Amino acid sequence: MIQHTSGIHDVPESDYHGDRRSLSVSGAKVLLDCPARYRWQQDNPVHKDAYDFGHVAHELILGKGAGYRVLDFDSWRSKDAREAKEQAHADGVAPILTAEHERALALADAVKAHPTAAAILANGHAEKAIYAEHADTGVLLRGRADWITKKADSTPVVADVKTTVSAAPKNIDRAMADYGYAMQAAWYIDLLALNGTPDASFIFLFVEKTAPHFVTLATPSDDALEWGRAKNEKAIRLYAECANTDTWPGYPTHEANVPAWAWKDIDEA
Protein backbone atom coordinates (compact mmCIF):
# COMPACT_ATOMS: atom_id res chain seq x y z
CA MET A 1 0.00 0.00 0.00
CA ILE A 2 1.31 3.45 -0.95
CA GLN A 3 1.72 5.72 2.07
CA HIS A 4 0.12 9.03 1.14
CA THR A 5 0.88 12.39 2.72
CA SER A 6 -0.86 15.75 2.45
CA GLY A 7 -2.37 16.49 -0.94
CA ILE A 8 -5.01 15.24 -3.36
CA HIS A 9 -4.35 11.78 -4.78
CA ASP A 10 -5.80 8.99 -6.89
CA VAL A 11 -6.01 6.09 -4.45
CA PRO A 12 -7.62 2.68 -5.05
CA GLU A 13 -10.77 2.33 -2.97
CA SER A 14 -9.47 -0.75 -1.13
CA ASP A 15 -6.23 1.05 -0.19
CA TYR A 16 -8.12 4.11 0.97
CA HIS A 17 -10.48 2.20 3.25
CA GLY A 18 -7.67 -0.04 4.49
CA ASP A 19 -5.53 2.89 5.61
CA ARG A 20 -5.00 2.49 9.37
CA ARG A 21 -2.54 5.37 9.86
CA SER A 22 -5.04 8.18 9.17
CA LEU A 23 -8.48 9.20 10.40
CA SER A 24 -11.55 9.59 8.17
CA VAL A 25 -14.77 11.38 9.09
CA SER A 26 -16.66 8.07 9.15
CA GLY A 27 -14.10 6.82 11.66
CA ALA A 28 -14.46 10.03 13.66
CA LYS A 29 -18.20 9.40 14.04
CA VAL A 30 -17.61 5.89 15.41
CA LEU A 31 -14.80 7.13 17.65
CA LEU A 32 -17.05 9.70 19.33
CA ASP A 33 -19.54 6.95 20.13
CA CYS A 34 -16.97 4.48 21.47
CA PRO A 35 -13.19 4.31 20.86
CA ALA A 36 -13.20 0.56 21.49
CA ARG A 37 -15.79 0.11 18.74
CA TYR A 38 -13.63 2.17 16.37
CA ARG A 39 -10.60 -0.05 17.05
CA TRP A 40 -12.67 -3.22 16.69
CA GLN A 41 -14.00 -2.07 13.30
CA GLN A 42 -10.45 -1.31 12.21
CA ASP A 43 -9.53 -4.91 12.99
CA ASN A 44 -12.83 -6.35 11.72
CA PRO A 45 -14.05 -4.37 8.68
CA VAL A 46 -17.84 -4.22 8.59
CA HIS A 47 -19.71 -4.88 5.35
CA LYS A 48 -23.43 -4.49 4.74
CA ASP A 49 -25.46 -5.32 1.63
CA ALA A 50 -26.71 -1.72 1.60
CA TYR A 51 -23.14 -0.63 0.90
CA ASP A 52 -23.18 -2.54 -2.40
CA PHE A 53 -26.25 -0.70 -3.67
CA GLY A 54 -24.70 2.61 -2.66
CA HIS A 55 -21.45 1.77 -4.46
CA VAL A 56 -23.29 0.88 -7.66
CA ALA A 57 -25.46 4.00 -7.50
CA HIS A 58 -22.40 6.19 -6.98
CA GLU A 59 -20.57 4.56 -9.88
CA LEU A 60 -23.53 5.06 -12.21
CA ILE A 61 -23.84 8.71 -11.19
CA LEU A 62 -20.16 9.62 -11.01
CA GLY A 63 -18.80 7.40 -13.77
CA LYS A 64 -16.06 5.99 -11.54
CA GLY A 65 -15.83 3.24 -8.98
CA ALA A 66 -14.36 -0.14 -8.13
CA GLY A 67 -16.77 -1.90 -10.50
CA TYR A 68 -19.84 -4.04 -9.98
CA ARG A 69 -21.38 -7.30 -11.18
CA VAL A 70 -25.07 -7.75 -12.00
CA LEU A 71 -26.27 -11.16 -10.82
CA ASP A 72 -29.50 -12.56 -12.21
CA PHE A 73 -31.13 -13.89 -9.06
CA ASP A 74 -34.43 -12.98 -7.43
CA SER A 75 -32.77 -12.67 -4.01
CA TRP A 76 -29.68 -13.73 -2.06
CA ARG A 77 -31.49 -16.66 -0.41
CA SER A 78 -30.23 -19.48 -2.64
CA LYS A 79 -26.84 -21.10 -2.22
CA ASP A 80 -25.85 -20.19 -5.80
CA ALA A 81 -26.77 -16.54 -5.22
CA ARG A 82 -24.79 -16.34 -1.99
CA GLU A 83 -21.77 -17.98 -3.59
CA ALA A 84 -21.94 -15.59 -6.55
CA LYS A 85 -22.12 -12.64 -4.16
CA GLU A 86 -19.13 -13.89 -2.18
CA GLN A 87 -17.15 -14.37 -5.39
CA ALA A 88 -17.91 -10.82 -6.51
CA HIS A 89 -16.65 -9.48 -3.19
CA ALA A 90 -13.55 -11.66 -3.49
CA ASP A 91 -12.96 -10.19 -6.96
CA GLY A 92 -13.18 -6.67 -5.55
CA VAL A 93 -16.47 -5.65 -7.17
CA ALA A 94 -19.91 -4.95 -5.76
CA PRO A 95 -22.59 -7.62 -6.41
CA ILE A 96 -26.07 -6.39 -7.23
CA LEU A 97 -29.27 -8.21 -8.13
CA THR A 98 -30.85 -7.48 -11.52
CA ALA A 99 -33.88 -5.75 -10.01
CA GLU A 100 -31.70 -3.63 -7.73
CA HIS A 101 -29.50 -2.71 -10.69
CA GLU A 102 -32.54 -1.47 -12.58
CA ARG A 103 -33.47 0.63 -9.55
CA ALA A 104 -29.95 2.04 -9.39
CA LEU A 105 -30.10 2.95 -13.08
CA ALA A 106 -33.40 4.80 -12.57
CA LEU A 107 -31.95 6.59 -9.54
CA ALA A 108 -28.89 7.70 -11.52
CA ASP A 109 -31.08 8.90 -14.38
CA ALA A 110 -33.07 11.03 -11.92
CA VAL A 111 -29.90 12.76 -10.70
CA LYS A 112 -28.68 13.36 -14.25
CA ALA A 113 -32.09 14.78 -15.20
CA HIS A 114 -31.95 17.36 -12.41
CA PRO A 115 -30.68 20.57 -14.09
CA THR A 116 -28.54 21.83 -11.20
CA ALA A 117 -27.17 18.41 -10.29
CA ALA A 118 -26.34 17.76 -13.94
CA ALA A 119 -24.49 21.09 -14.17
CA ILE A 120 -22.43 20.24 -11.08
CA LEU A 121 -21.52 16.82 -12.48
CA ALA A 122 -20.79 18.09 -15.99
CA ASN A 123 -17.17 18.93 -15.16
CA GLY A 124 -14.99 17.74 -12.34
CA HIS A 125 -13.15 14.80 -10.83
CA ALA A 126 -14.59 11.78 -9.06
CA GLU A 127 -13.33 9.83 -6.06
CA LYS A 128 -10.31 11.95 -5.18
CA ALA A 129 -8.58 11.14 -1.89
CA ILE A 130 -7.56 14.16 0.17
CA TYR A 131 -4.97 13.95 2.95
CA ALA A 132 -3.86 16.63 5.41
CA GLU A 133 -2.17 16.87 8.79
CA HIS A 134 -4.11 18.36 11.69
CA ALA A 135 -2.13 21.38 12.85
CA ASP A 136 -2.38 20.93 16.63
CA THR A 137 -2.16 17.16 17.04
CA GLY A 138 -0.28 16.01 13.94
CA VAL A 139 -3.03 13.46 13.22
CA LEU A 140 -3.16 12.59 9.53
CA LEU A 141 -6.69 13.12 8.23
CA ARG A 142 -8.19 11.72 5.06
CA GLY A 143 -11.35 12.01 2.98
CA ARG A 144 -12.56 10.55 -0.32
CA ALA A 145 -14.58 13.17 -2.16
CA ASP A 146 -17.35 11.92 -4.41
CA TRP A 147 -16.91 14.84 -6.77
CA ILE A 148 -14.75 17.98 -6.89
CA THR A 149 -15.64 20.74 -9.33
CA LYS A 150 -15.31 24.54 -9.48
CA LYS A 151 -17.63 27.53 -9.40
CA ALA A 152 -17.50 30.26 -12.02
CA ASP A 153 -14.98 32.11 -9.82
CA SER A 154 -12.76 28.98 -9.77
CA THR A 155 -13.32 28.22 -6.08
CA PRO A 156 -13.69 24.47 -5.50
CA VAL A 157 -16.94 22.72 -4.66
CA VAL A 158 -17.14 19.25 -3.12
CA ALA A 159 -20.35 17.43 -4.05
CA ASP A 160 -21.47 14.33 -2.20
CA VAL A 161 -24.18 11.92 -3.37
CA LYS A 162 -26.49 10.54 -0.70
CA THR A 163 -29.10 7.87 -1.43
CA THR A 164 -31.93 8.24 1.05
CA VAL A 165 -35.42 7.08 1.93
CA SER A 166 -36.71 10.65 1.86
CA ALA A 167 -35.16 13.76 0.32
CA ALA A 168 -37.64 16.03 2.10
CA PRO A 169 -35.86 19.09 3.56
CA LYS A 170 -37.05 18.34 7.12
CA ASN A 171 -35.46 14.90 6.94
CA ILE A 172 -32.25 16.32 5.51
CA ASP A 173 -32.01 18.73 8.46
CA ARG A 174 -32.38 15.80 10.85
CA ALA A 175 -29.73 13.83 8.97
CA MET A 176 -27.20 16.65 9.40
CA ALA A 177 -26.97 15.62 13.05
CA ASP A 178 -28.26 12.03 13.12
CA TYR A 179 -25.85 10.79 10.44
CA GLY A 180 -23.14 13.36 11.01
CA TYR A 181 -23.49 14.87 7.54
CA ALA A 182 -22.57 18.29 8.94
CA MET A 183 -19.35 16.73 10.23
CA GLN A 184 -18.61 15.41 6.76
CA ALA A 185 -19.14 18.78 5.07
CA ALA A 186 -16.89 20.58 7.56
CA TRP A 187 -14.29 17.80 7.33
CA TYR A 188 -13.88 18.12 3.56
CA ILE A 189 -13.91 21.91 3.55
CA ASP A 190 -11.18 21.90 6.19
CA LEU A 191 -9.14 19.23 4.39
CA LEU A 192 -9.00 21.46 1.33
CA ALA A 193 -8.16 24.48 3.49
CA LEU A 194 -5.24 22.56 5.00
CA ASN A 195 -4.09 21.90 1.43
CA GLY A 196 -4.04 25.62 0.62
CA THR A 197 -7.60 26.09 -0.66
CA PRO A 198 -9.50 28.02 2.04
CA ASP A 199 -12.60 29.02 0.06
CA ALA A 200 -14.09 25.62 -0.78
CA SER A 201 -17.80 24.92 -0.37
CA PHE A 202 -19.85 21.73 -0.03
CA ILE A 203 -23.14 20.54 -1.48
CA PHE A 204 -25.12 17.35 -0.92
CA LEU A 205 -27.02 15.66 -3.76
CA PHE A 206 -29.78 13.70 -2.03
CA VAL A 207 -31.71 11.21 -4.18
CA GLU A 208 -34.48 8.92 -3.01
CA LYS A 209 -33.92 5.18 -3.35
CA THR A 210 -37.43 4.46 -4.61
CA ALA A 211 -39.45 5.85 -7.53
CA PRO A 212 -39.94 8.58 -8.50
CA HIS A 213 -36.43 9.21 -7.07
CA PHE A 214 -36.89 12.81 -6.04
CA VAL A 215 -33.65 14.81 -5.90
CA THR A 216 -32.87 17.57 -3.39
CA LEU A 217 -29.69 19.64 -3.34
CA ALA A 218 -28.64 20.89 0.09
CA THR A 219 -25.84 23.18 1.21
CA PRO A 220 -24.94 23.07 4.92
CA SER A 221 -25.60 26.31 6.81
CA ASP A 222 -22.87 28.16 8.70
CA ASP A 223 -24.39 26.89 11.96
CA ALA A 224 -24.31 23.30 10.67
CA LEU A 225 -20.67 23.66 9.68
CA GLU A 226 -19.81 25.15 13.08
CA TRP A 227 -21.48 22.19 14.82
CA GLY A 228 -19.77 19.70 12.51
CA ARG A 229 -16.38 21.35 12.96
CA ALA A 230 -16.71 21.24 16.76
CA LYS A 231 -17.57 17.53 16.65
CA ASN A 232 -14.65 16.86 14.30
CA GLU A 233 -12.19 18.69 16.55
CA LYS A 234 -13.36 16.65 19.54
CA ALA A 235 -12.94 13.39 17.58
CA ILE A 236 -9.47 14.30 16.29
CA ARG A 237 -8.19 15.12 19.76
CA LEU A 238 -9.73 11.94 21.16
CA TYR A 239 -8.07 9.93 18.38
CA ALA A 240 -4.70 11.52 19.14
CA GLU A 241 -5.02 10.67 22.82
CA CYS A 242 -6.08 7.07 22.13
CA ALA A 243 -3.39 6.52 19.50
CA ASN A 244 -0.60 8.03 21.61
CA THR A 245 -1.45 5.82 24.59
CA ASP A 246 -2.73 2.86 22.56
CA THR A 247 -5.78 2.91 24.82
CA TRP A 248 -9.23 2.56 23.27
CA PRO A 249 -11.83 2.67 26.03
CA GLY A 250 -15.34 1.27 25.82
CA TYR A 251 -18.46 2.85 27.29
CA PRO A 252 -18.11 4.44 30.75
CA THR A 253 -20.00 3.36 33.84
CA HIS A 254 -23.47 4.83 33.61
CA GLU A 255 -26.24 5.70 36.08
CA ALA A 256 -29.29 4.41 34.21
CA ASN A 257 -32.45 6.49 34.08
CA VAL A 258 -35.71 6.47 32.16
CA PRO A 259 -36.33 8.99 29.37
CA ALA A 260 -38.67 11.92 29.94
CA TRP A 261 -41.42 10.42 27.77
CA ALA A 262 -41.63 7.38 30.03
CA TRP A 263 -43.12 9.54 32.76
CA LYS A 264 -46.10 10.41 30.58
CA ASP A 265 -48.20 7.38 31.56
CA ILE A 266 -47.61 8.04 35.26
CA ASP A 267 -48.44 11.72 34.95
CA GLU A 268 -51.62 10.92 33.04
CA ALA A 269 -52.65 8.31 35.60
mmCIF file of N, CA, C and O in Angstrom, residues 32-93:
data_model
loop_
_atom_site.group_PDB
_atom_site.id
_atom_site.type_symbol
_atom_site.label_atom_id
_atom_site.label_comp_id
_atom_site.label_asym_id
_atom_site.label_seq_id
_atom_site.Cartn_x
_atom_site.Cartn_y
_atom_site.Cartn_z
ATOM 1 N N LEU A 32 -16.329 8.896 18.345
ATOM 2 C CA LEU A 32 -17.054 9.699 19.327
ATOM 3 C C LEU A 32 -18.070 8.862 20.100
ATOM 4 O O LEU A 32 -18.384 9.162 21.253
ATOM 5 N N ASP A 33 -18.601 7.842 19.438
ATOM 6 C CA ASP A 33 -19.539 6.951 20.132
ATOM 7 C C ASP A 33 -18.797 6.052 21.101
ATOM 8 O O ASP A 33 -19.187 5.911 22.263
ATOM 9 N N CYS A 34 -17.686 5.441 20.623
ATOM 10 C CA CYS A 34 -16.970 4.479 21.472
ATOM 11 C C CYS A 34 -15.612 4.162 20.838
ATOM 12 O O CYS A 34 -15.562 3.503 19.782
ATOM 13 N N PRO A 35 -14.505 4.617 21.429
ATOM 14 C CA PRO A 35 -13.187 4.306 20.862
ATOM 15 C C PRO A 35 -12.923 2.818 20.680
ATOM 16 O O PRO A 35 -12.287 2.414 19.705
ATOM 17 N N ALA A 36 -13.414 2.008 21.606
ATOM 18 C CA ALA A 36 -13.199 0.563 21.490
ATOM 19 C C ALA A 36 -13.898 0.010 20.253
ATOM 20 O O ALA A 36 -13.391 -0.902 19.591
ATOM 21 N N ARG A 37 -15.079 0.558 19.933
ATOM 22 C CA ARG A 37 -15.790 0.109 18.736
ATOM 23 C C ARG A 37 -15.006 0.514 17.483
ATOM 24 O O ARG A 37 -14.923 -0.243 16.514
ATOM 25 N N TYR A 38 -14.452 1.715 17.502
ATOM 26 C CA TYR A 38 -13.628 2.166 16.366
ATOM 27 C C TYR A 38 -12.469 1.200 16.141
ATOM 28 O O TYR A 38 -12.223 0.759 15.020
ATOM 29 N N ARG A 39 -11.745 0.848 17.210
ATOM 30 C CA ARG A 39 -10.596 -0.046 17.054
ATOM 31 C C ARG A 39 -11.045 -1.423 16.592
ATOM 32 O O ARG A 39 -10.389 -2.039 15.748
ATOM 33 N N TRP A 40 -12.186 -1.911 17.118
ATOM 34 C CA TRP A 40 -12.674 -3.225 16.692
ATOM 35 C C TRP A 40 -13.000 -3.209 15.204
ATOM 36 O O TRP A 40 -12.676 -4.152 14.477
ATOM 37 N N GLN A 41 -13.658 -2.155 14.732
ATOM 38 C CA GLN A 41 -14.004 -2.074 13.304
ATOM 39 C C GLN A 41 -12.766 -1.961 12.431
ATOM 40 O O GLN A 41 -12.784 -2.405 11.278
ATOM 41 N N GLN A 42 -11.702 -1.347 12.951
ATOM 42 C CA GLN A 42 -10.449 -1.310 12.208
ATOM 43 C C GLN A 42 -9.893 -2.720 12.019
ATOM 44 O O GLN A 42 -9.352 -3.046 10.965
ATOM 45 N N ASP A 43 -10.037 -3.529 13.047
ATOM 46 C CA ASP A 43 -9.529 -4.906 12.992
ATOM 47 C C ASP A 43 -10.503 -5.868 12.325
ATOM 48 O O ASP A 43 -10.099 -6.945 11.864
ATOM 49 N N ASN A 44 -11.787 -5.486 12.277
ATOM 50 C CA ASN A 44 -12.832 -6.352 11.720
ATOM 51 C C ASN A 44 -13.727 -5.513 10.809
ATOM 52 O O ASN A 44 -14.825 -5.106 11.220
ATOM 53 N N PRO A 45 -13.273 -5.239 9.590
ATOM 54 C CA PRO A 45 -14.050 -4.373 8.684
ATOM 55 C C PRO A 45 -15.486 -4.851 8.530
ATOM 56 O O PRO A 45 -15.746 -6.046 8.346
ATOM 57 N N VAL A 46 -16.416 -3.912 8.649
ATOM 58 C CA VAL A 46 -17.840 -4.224 8.586
ATOM 59 C C VAL A 46 -18.332 -4.040 7.154
ATOM 60 O O VAL A 46 -18.013 -3.045 6.499
ATOM 61 N N HIS A 47 -19.106 -5.018 6.672
ATOM 62 C CA HIS A 47 -19.708 -4.878 5.346
ATOM 63 C C HIS A 47 -21.202 -5.157 5.441
ATOM 64 O O HIS A 47 -21.627 -6.100 6.098
ATOM 65 N N LYS A 48 -21.981 -4.311 4.788
ATOM 66 C CA LYS A 48 -23.428 -4.487 4.740
ATOM 67 C C LYS A 48 -23.886 -4.491 3.280
ATOM 68 O O LYS A 48 -23.293 -3.818 2.435
ATOM 69 N N ASP A 49 -24.949 -5.257 3.000
ATOM 70 C CA ASP A 49 -25.461 -5.321 1.632
ATOM 71 C C ASP A 49 -25.857 -3.937 1.116
ATOM 72 O O ASP A 49 -25.741 -3.656 -0.082
ATOM 73 N N ALA A 50 -26.311 -3.071 2.012
ATOM 74 C CA ALA A 50 -26.707 -1.723 1.595
ATOM 75 C C ALA A 50 -25.527 -0.963 1.011
ATOM 76 O O ALA A 50 -25.712 -0.083 0.152
ATOM 77 N N TYR A 51 -24.308 -1.295 1.454
ATOM 78 C CA TYR A 51 -23.138 -0.630 0.901
ATOM 79 C C TYR A 51 -23.003 -0.923 -0.592
ATOM 80 O O TYR A 51 -22.588 -0.057 -1.365
ATOM 81 N N ASP A 52 -23.334 -2.155 -0.992
ATOM 82 C CA ASP A 52 -23.179 -2.537 -2.396
ATOM 83 C C ASP A 52 -24.088 -1.700 -3.295
ATOM 84 O O ASP A 52 -23.666 -1.217 -4.343
ATOM 85 N N PHE A 53 -25.343 -1.526 -2.874
ATOM 86 C CA PHE A 53 -26.254 -0.703 -3.673
ATOM 87 C C PHE A 53 -25.728 0.724 -3.761
ATOM 88 O O PHE A 53 -25.740 1.336 -4.832
ATOM 89 N N GLY A 54 -25.243 1.249 -2.649
ATOM 90 C CA GLY A 54 -24.698 2.606 -2.662
ATOM 91 C C GLY A 54 -23.503 2.738 -3.582
ATOM 92 O O GLY A 54 -23.377 3.728 -4.314
ATOM 93 N N HIS A 55 -22.623 1.733 -3.583
ATOM 94 C CA HIS A 55 -21.453 1.773 -4.461
ATOM 95 C C HIS A 55 -21.862 1.781 -5.932
ATOM 96 O O HIS A 55 -21.304 2.527 -6.746
ATOM 97 N N VAL A 56 -22.839 0.944 -6.266
ATOM 98 C CA VAL A 56 -23.294 0.884 -7.660
ATOM 99 C C VAL A 56 -23.949 2.194 -8.064
ATOM 100 O O VAL A 56 -23.684 2.732 -9.145
ATOM 101 N N ALA A 57 -24.800 2.730 -7.199
ATOM 102 C CA ALA A 57 -25.463 4.002 -7.501
ATOM 103 C C ALA A 57 -24.441 5.108 -7.704
ATOM 104 O O ALA A 57 -24.543 5.900 -8.653
ATOM 105 N N HIS A 58 -23.444 5.169 -6.841
ATOM 106 C CA HIS A 58 -22.401 6.188 -6.978
ATOM 107 C C HIS A 58 -21.648 6.021 -8.290
ATOM 108 O O HIS A 58 -21.364 7.013 -8.983
ATOM 109 N N GLU A 59 -21.322 4.787 -8.632
ATOM 110 C CA GLU A 59 -20.573 4.565 -9.875
ATOM 111 C C GLU A 59 -21.386 4.963 -11.102
ATOM 112 O O GLU A 59 -20.847 5.547 -12.053
ATOM 113 N N LEU A 60 -22.674 4.675 -11.089
ATOM 114 C CA LEU A 60 -23.526 5.059 -12.211
ATOM 115 C C LEU A 60 -23.671 6.573 -12.321
ATOM 116 O O LEU A 60 -23.749 7.126 -13.418
ATOM 117 N N ILE A 61 -23.695 7.257 -11.184
ATOM 118 C CA ILE A 61 -23.842 8.713 -11.186
ATOM 119 C C ILE A 61 -22.528 9.412 -11.509
ATOM 120 O O ILE A 61 -22.488 10.351 -12.305
ATOM 121 N N LEU A 62 -21.443 8.934 -10.906
ATOM 122 C CA LEU A 62 -20.158 9.625 -11.007
ATOM 123 C C LEU A 62 -19.279 9.121 -12.148
ATOM 124 O O LEU A 62 -18.313 9.784 -12.534
ATOM 125 N N GLY A 63 -19.603 7.936 -12.668
ATOM 126 C CA GLY A 63 -18.804 7.401 -13.767
ATOM 127 C C GLY A 63 -17.492 6.792 -13.337
ATOM 128 O O GLY A 63 -16.625 6.516 -14.167
ATOM 129 N N LYS A 64 -17.316 6.567 -12.032
ATOM 130 C CA LYS A 64 -16.063 5.993 -11.536
ATOM 131 C C LYS A 64 -16.350 5.195 -10.286
ATOM 132 O O LYS A 64 -17.180 5.593 -9.461
ATOM 133 N N GLY A 65 -15.658 4.071 -10.156
ATOM 134 C CA GLY A 65 -15.835 3.235 -8.978
ATOM 135 C C GLY A 65 -15.003 1.982 -9.106
ATOM 136 O O GLY A 65 -14.236 1.814 -10.070
ATOM 137 N N ALA A 66 -15.147 1.096 -8.144
ATOM 138 C CA ALA A 66 -14.363 -0.142 -8.133
ATOM 139 C C ALA A 66 -14.941 -1.206 -9.052
ATOM 140 O O ALA A 66 -14.346 -2.271 -9.228
ATOM 141 N N GLY A 67 -16.118 -0.934 -9.634
ATOM 142 C CA GLY A 67 -16.767 -1.902 -10.504
ATOM 143 C C GLY A 67 -17.857 -2.664 -9.783
ATOM 144 O O GLY A 67 -17.899 -2.700 -8.552
ATOM 145 N N TYR A 68 -18.758 -3.251 -10.566
ATOM 146 C CA TYR A 68 -19.835 -4.036 -9.976
ATOM 147 C C TYR A 68 -20.206 -5.176 -10.920
ATOM 148 O O TYR A 68 -19.821 -5.198 -12.091
ATOM 149 N N ARG A 69 -20.964 -6.129 -10.397
ATOM 150 C CA ARG A 69 -21.376 -7.298 -11.181
ATOM 151 C C ARG A 69 -22.870 -7.523 -10.968
ATOM 152 O O ARG A 69 -23.316 -7.675 -9.828
ATOM 153 N N VAL A 70 -23.630 -7.513 -12.068
ATOM 154 C CA VAL A 70 -25.070 -7.750 -12.003
ATOM 155 C C VAL A 70 -25.306 -9.259 -11.989
ATOM 156 O O VAL A 70 -24.837 -9.983 -12.884
ATOM 157 N N LEU A 71 -26.006 -9.727 -10.976
ATOM 158 C CA LEU A 71 -26.266 -11.156 -10.818
ATOM 159 C C LEU A 71 -27.761 -11.417 -10.960
ATOM 160 O O LEU A 71 -28.583 -10.811 -10.272
ATOM 161 N N ASP A 72 -28.109 -12.330 -11.847
ATOM 162 C CA ASP A 72 -29.502 -12.564 -12.214
ATOM 163 C C ASP A 72 -30.173 -13.556 -11.265
ATOM 164 O O ASP A 72 -30.434 -14.706 -11.631
ATOM 165 N N PHE A 73 -30.406 -13.102 -10.053
ATOM 166 C CA PHE A 73 -31.132 -13.892 -9.056
ATOM 167 C C PHE A 73 -32.283 -13.038 -8.528
ATOM 168 O O PHE A 73 -32.220 -11.806 -8.555
ATOM 169 N N ASP A 74 -33.310 -13.710 -8.014
ATOM 170 C CA ASP A 74 -34.430 -12.976 -7.426
ATOM 171 C C ASP A 74 -34.086 -12.420 -6.046
ATOM 172 O O ASP A 74 -34.647 -11.405 -5.616
ATOM 173 N N SER A 75 -33.175 -13.102 -5.349
ATOM 174 C CA SER A 75 -32.769 -12.674 -4.010
ATOM 175 C C SER A 75 -31.428 -13.351 -3.708
ATOM 176 O O SER A 75 -30.887 -14.088 -4.547
ATOM 177 N N TRP A 76 -30.928 -13.099 -2.479
ATOM 178 C CA TRP A 76 -29.675 -13.729 -2.062
ATOM 179 C C TRP A 76 -29.925 -15.010 -1.273
ATOM 180 O O TRP A 76 -29.013 -15.564 -0.672
ATOM 181 N N ARG A 77 -31.162 -15.526 -1.272
ATOM 182 C CA ARG A 77 -31.488 -16.658 -0.410
ATOM 183 C C ARG A 77 -30.872 -17.979 -0.864
ATOM 184 O O ARG A 77 -30.546 -18.826 -0.040
ATOM 185 N N SER A 78 -30.725 -18.191 -2.161
ATOM 186 C CA SER A 78 -30.232 -19.481 -2.635
ATOM 187 C C SER A 78 -28.727 -19.603 -2.430
ATOM 188 O O SER A 78 -28.000 -18.605 -2.325
ATOM 189 N N LYS A 79 -28.269 -20.827 -2.389
ATOM 190 C CA LYS A 79 -26.838 -21.099 -2.218
ATOM 191 C C LYS A 79 -26.052 -20.517 -3.384
ATOM 192 O O LYS A 79 -24.990 -19.895 -3.191
ATOM 193 N N ASP A 80 -26.554 -20.704 -4.630
ATOM 194 C CA ASP A 80 -25.853 -20.187 -5.800
ATOM 195 C C ASP A 80 -25.731 -18.664 -5.744
ATOM 196 O O ASP A 80 -24.685 -18.095 -6.100
ATOM 197 N N ALA A 81 -26.795 -17.999 -5.303
ATOM 198 C CA ALA A 81 -26.769 -16.541 -5.220
ATOM 199 C C ALA A 81 -25.749 -16.077 -4.187
ATOM 200 O O ALA A 81 -24.976 -15.138 -4.435
ATOM 201 N N ARG A 82 -25.731 -16.734 -3.041
ATOM 202 C CA ARG A 82 -24.789 -16.343 -1.985
ATOM 203 C C ARG A 82 -23.354 -16.574 -2.417
ATOM 204 O O ARG A 82 -22.468 -15.763 -2.158
ATOM 205 N N GLU A 83 -23.124 -17.697 -3.113
ATOM 206 C CA GLU A 83 -21.766 -17.985 -3.593
ATOM 207 C C GLU A 83 -21.333 -16.975 -4.648
ATOM 208 O O GLU A 83 -20.172 -16.535 -4.671
ATOM 209 N N ALA A 84 -22.254 -16.581 -5.530
ATOM 210 C CA ALA A 84 -21.936 -15.587 -6.553
ATOM 211 C C ALA A 84 -21.630 -14.232 -5.916
ATOM 212 O O ALA A 84 -20.729 -13.506 -6.359
ATOM 213 N N LYS A 85 -22.372 -13.904 -4.862
ATOM 214 C CA LYS A 85 -22.123 -12.642 -4.163
ATOM 215 C C LYS A 85 -20.749 -12.666 -3.493
ATOM 216 O O LYS A 85 -19.984 -11.701 -3.591
ATOM 217 N N GLU A 86 -20.431 -13.766 -2.840
ATOM 218 C CA GLU A 86 -19.131 -13.891 -2.179
ATOM 219 C C GLU A 86 -17.992 -13.810 -3.189
ATOM 220 O O GLU A 86 -16.951 -13.197 -2.915
ATOM 221 N N GLN A 87 -18.191 -14.404 -4.370
ATOM 222 C CA GLN A 87 -17.155 -14.373 -5.390
ATOM 223 C C GLN A 87 -16.943 -12.946 -5.905
ATOM 224 O O GLN A 87 -15.804 -12.528 -6.153
ATOM 225 N N ALA A 88 -18.033 -12.207 -6.066
ATOM 226 C CA ALA A 88 -17.911 -10.815 -6.510
ATOM 227 C C ALA A 88 -17.102 -10.008 -5.501
ATOM 228 O O ALA A 88 -16.199 -9.243 -5.879
ATOM 229 N N HIS A 89 -17.414 -10.183 -4.215
ATOM 230 C CA HIS A 89 -16.647 -9.479 -3.188
ATOM 231 C C HIS A 89 -15.182 -9.889 -3.230
ATOM 232 O O HIS A 89 -14.288 -9.039 -3.096
ATOM 233 N N ALA A 90 -14.930 -11.175 -3.418
ATOM 234 C CA ALA A 90 -13.551 -11.656 -3.491
ATOM 235 C C ALA A 90 -12.817 -11.058 -4.686
ATOM 236 O O ALA A 90 -11.595 -10.839 -4.633
ATOM 237 N N ASP A 91 -13.549 -10.777 -5.759
ATOM 238 C CA ASP A 91 -12.956 -10.187 -6.964
ATOM 239 C C ASP A 91 -12.851 -8.664 -6.877
ATOM 240 O O ASP A 91 -12.390 -8.013 -7.820
ATOM 241 N N GLY A 92 -13.310 -8.100 -5.757
ATOM 242 C CA GLY A 92 -13.175 -6.670 -5.549
ATOM 243 C C GLY A 92 -14.233 -5.814 -6.211
ATOM 244 O O GLY A 92 -14.032 -4.611 -6.413
ATOM 245 N N VAL A 93 -15.385 -6.419 -6.558
ATOM 246 C CA VAL A 93 -16.469 -5.654 -7.172
ATOM 247 C C VAL A 93 -17.739 -5.829 -6.342
ATOM 248 O O VAL A 93 -17.863 -6.774 -5.561
#
